[in-house]
Each structure stands twice: as structure tokens, then as C-alpha cells.
XYZ file of C-alpha atoms in Angstrom:
175
model
C 0.027 -0.179 -0.006
C 1.117 3.500 -0.584
C 2.432 5.243 2.366
C 1.019 8.559 1.371
C -2.291 7.245 1.070
C -2.153 6.568 4.745
C -1.139 10.249 5.489
C -3.787 11.689 3.084
C -6.710 13.274 4.166
C -9.748 15.337 2.381
C -12.453 16.195 4.959
C -15.210 18.018 3.953
C -15.707 21.310 5.479
C -18.974 22.698 7.007
C -19.899 25.472 5.047
C -21.740 27.336 7.842
C -18.458 27.542 9.794
C -16.695 29.331 7.145
C -15.938 33.229 7.922
C -18.197 35.470 6.315
C -16.564 38.251 4.480
C -19.543 40.347 4.824
C -18.769 40.885 8.103
C -15.430 42.190 7.557
C -14.966 46.250 8.456
C -14.233 47.805 4.952
C -11.942 51.009 4.799
C -13.286 53.624 2.253
C -11.169 55.497 -0.185
C -10.481 59.137 0.003
C -13.510 61.563 -1.027
C -10.970 62.872 -3.403
C -11.498 60.307 -5.698
C -14.934 61.737 -6.264
C -13.526 64.818 -7.527
C -11.238 62.747 -10.072
C -14.241 61.089 -11.400
C -16.336 64.093 -11.676
C -13.316 65.756 -13.436
C -12.868 63.315 -15.810
C -16.694 63.092 -16.432
C -16.595 66.955 -16.895
C -14.225 66.862 -19.766
C -16.227 64.173 -21.555
C -19.192 66.222 -21.238
C -17.216 69.269 -22.473
C -16.244 67.397 -25.438
C -19.525 66.182 -26.293
C -21.087 69.424 -25.926
C -18.127 70.899 -28.482
C -19.366 67.916 -31.115
C -23.084 69.212 -30.418
C -21.780 72.787 -31.129
C -20.204 71.558 -34.463
C -23.299 69.558 -35.589
C -25.570 72.630 -35.034
C -23.090 74.560 -36.875
C -23.246 72.170 -39.746
C -26.951 72.716 -40.072
C -28.433 70.030 -37.644
C -32.124 71.081 -37.192
C -33.070 72.538 -33.756
C -35.013 69.556 -32.881
C -32.350 67.268 -33.645
C -29.656 69.316 -31.580
C -32.465 69.834 -28.816
C -33.129 65.620 -28.431
C -29.347 65.107 -28.634
C -28.920 67.739 -25.954
C -31.296 66.328 -23.651
C -30.010 62.935 -24.024
C -26.664 64.205 -23.110
C -27.892 66.109 -20.214
C -29.818 63.002 -18.942
C -26.586 60.810 -19.400
C -24.415 63.145 -17.619
C -26.608 63.877 -14.810
C -26.770 59.934 -14.230
C -22.782 59.659 -14.623
C -22.722 62.335 -11.690
C -25.009 60.464 -9.610
C -23.279 56.996 -10.474
C -19.861 58.796 -9.443
C -21.241 59.656 -6.015
C -23.074 56.107 -5.600
C -19.579 54.323 -6.606
C -17.359 56.164 -3.929
C -19.799 54.906 -1.431
C -19.571 51.481 -2.417
C -15.783 51.163 -2.744
C -14.220 49.372 0.276
C -11.137 47.771 1.250
C -9.647 45.385 3.945
C -6.696 43.765 4.920
C -7.219 40.685 7.053
C -4.554 38.117 8.412
C -4.352 35.863 5.562
C -6.248 37.811 2.296
C -7.164 41.264 1.099
C -10.761 42.004 0.253
C -11.909 44.686 -2.065
C -15.591 45.234 -2.839
C -17.197 48.013 -5.321
C -20.342 48.406 -7.328
C -23.924 49.453 -5.910
C -25.985 48.266 -8.822
C -23.652 45.027 -9.447
C -21.778 44.357 -6.538
C -18.463 42.854 -6.747
C -16.069 41.539 -4.123
C -12.912 40.300 -4.655
C -10.658 38.167 -2.360
C -7.129 37.506 -2.681
C -5.220 35.307 -0.147
C -1.333 36.319 0.339
C -0.255 33.079 -0.981
C -1.649 34.028 -4.398
C -0.147 37.722 -4.390
C 2.986 38.170 -6.675
C 3.365 41.786 -5.930
C 2.116 45.054 -5.382
C 2.732 48.507 -6.827
C 1.411 51.854 -6.476
C 0.423 54.239 -9.481
C -0.451 57.788 -9.683
C -1.562 59.177 -12.940
C -1.962 63.527 -13.417
C -5.316 63.794 -11.691
C -4.049 61.561 -8.823
C -1.362 63.889 -8.176
C -2.823 66.763 -8.422
C -5.442 65.680 -5.818
C -2.838 63.665 -3.695
C -4.302 60.485 -4.084
C -2.734 57.255 -5.380
C -4.063 53.543 -6.598
C -2.632 50.491 -5.114
C -2.400 47.608 -7.644
C -2.298 43.957 -6.471
C -0.799 41.382 -8.908
C -1.641 37.560 -8.841
C 0.118 34.650 -10.522
C -1.108 34.191 -14.216
C -2.674 37.718 -14.985
C -1.869 40.038 -17.509
C -2.934 43.042 -15.339
C -3.683 43.886 -11.710
C -6.260 41.744 -9.865
C -7.226 44.450 -7.601
C -6.952 48.065 -8.495
C -7.692 50.242 -5.080
C -8.066 53.762 -6.104
C -8.317 56.953 -4.148
C -6.112 56.100 -1.433
C -4.061 58.611 0.601
C -0.435 57.997 -0.762
C 1.064 57.362 2.690
C -1.727 54.721 3.160
C -1.166 53.234 -0.179
C 2.830 52.947 0.619
C 1.801 51.308 4.103
C -0.627 48.820 2.541
C 2.135 47.787 -0.241
C 4.738 47.161 2.408
C 2.288 45.161 4.619
C 1.422 42.872 1.732
C 4.990 42.619 0.850
C 5.585 41.287 4.272
C 2.985 38.813 4.257
C 3.778 37.570 0.918
C 7.661 37.261 1.953
C 6.520 35.383 4.866
C 4.387 33.082 2.918
C 7.173 31.936 0.503
C 9.249 29.985 2.565
């Protein structure tokens, strides 16, 4: 008989005893992230209104221009409201064995990445991030072409602390 078979066990887990990620106390991102999203939405809105002005100049009739203007306006009101609700739904938590990130208010998505799957973490800052004093933390796992979690709107010092904490955790799990 195989000696490994004697030591091997694969007991079924009691699903009720598994920890619940919903009970995690999530940290929220900076409200400056809402400013960034609204600036980006405003720039898009400006470009669309310029395009509408060009169409008007090219002899678009008033009824057609009015309908297009109304559709664009409604879309942007929804977009600004969506930005606000999205900011309220973003949250992250670093636990002993994993990182949890939640987002979305219409379609909720929660991603849990155990530290033993994390390859590395990086911090990124775009132009608007630098102007507003925020950062994004990117967490990468094996086999992906991009980051598996990007936590936007973090205070730069918090992003560095989280990155260092993740680096410590994954270095402990390697050996």
C-alpha cells in the first residue's frame, strides 16, 4: 500500500463554519476620488457639447439638436450620480490571510485574494491623482496580464503602508 495514502485526508468542510467576508469592516477610499471621477466626467461632457456645437453649426435642425442635448444631459446627470454612489460602495480590508476589495452598487463585486496567491503590489499615480494627492494600489497575482485588484483613491501614505504590509505578508508565505 502507498505510504502517502495513509497520511492523506480530505475532509469535507462545514460551510456554515466558514468565515463571512460580509462581516469585515471595510475602509473607504478618499473623497478626493469623487473629485477625480467628476473631473473626468466633466471633460467628457465638454467634448460632447463641443461636438454638438459643431453639428449645430453644420445645419443640424433645432429639434434634432435639442433631442441630442437632452440625451447627453440626462446621461451626464446619471453619470455624476453614479460617481457619487460608486464612491460610497468602494471599500477594502486587509486581513490576516487575504485582501478583500468591494465595489459596485447596482452590480456588487467583491474580490478576495489570499496572500499566498499575490505576486507583488505596486502604487500608481496619474496626473489627476498627483494634483489631488491620491494614489492607487495595484495587487497582482500569478497568471494575470494586469492587476487583479486596483484600489483607487488612497492617501499616498496609506498606499505605501498597504504595499509594505502586503510585501511582508507575501515574503513570509514564500518560505
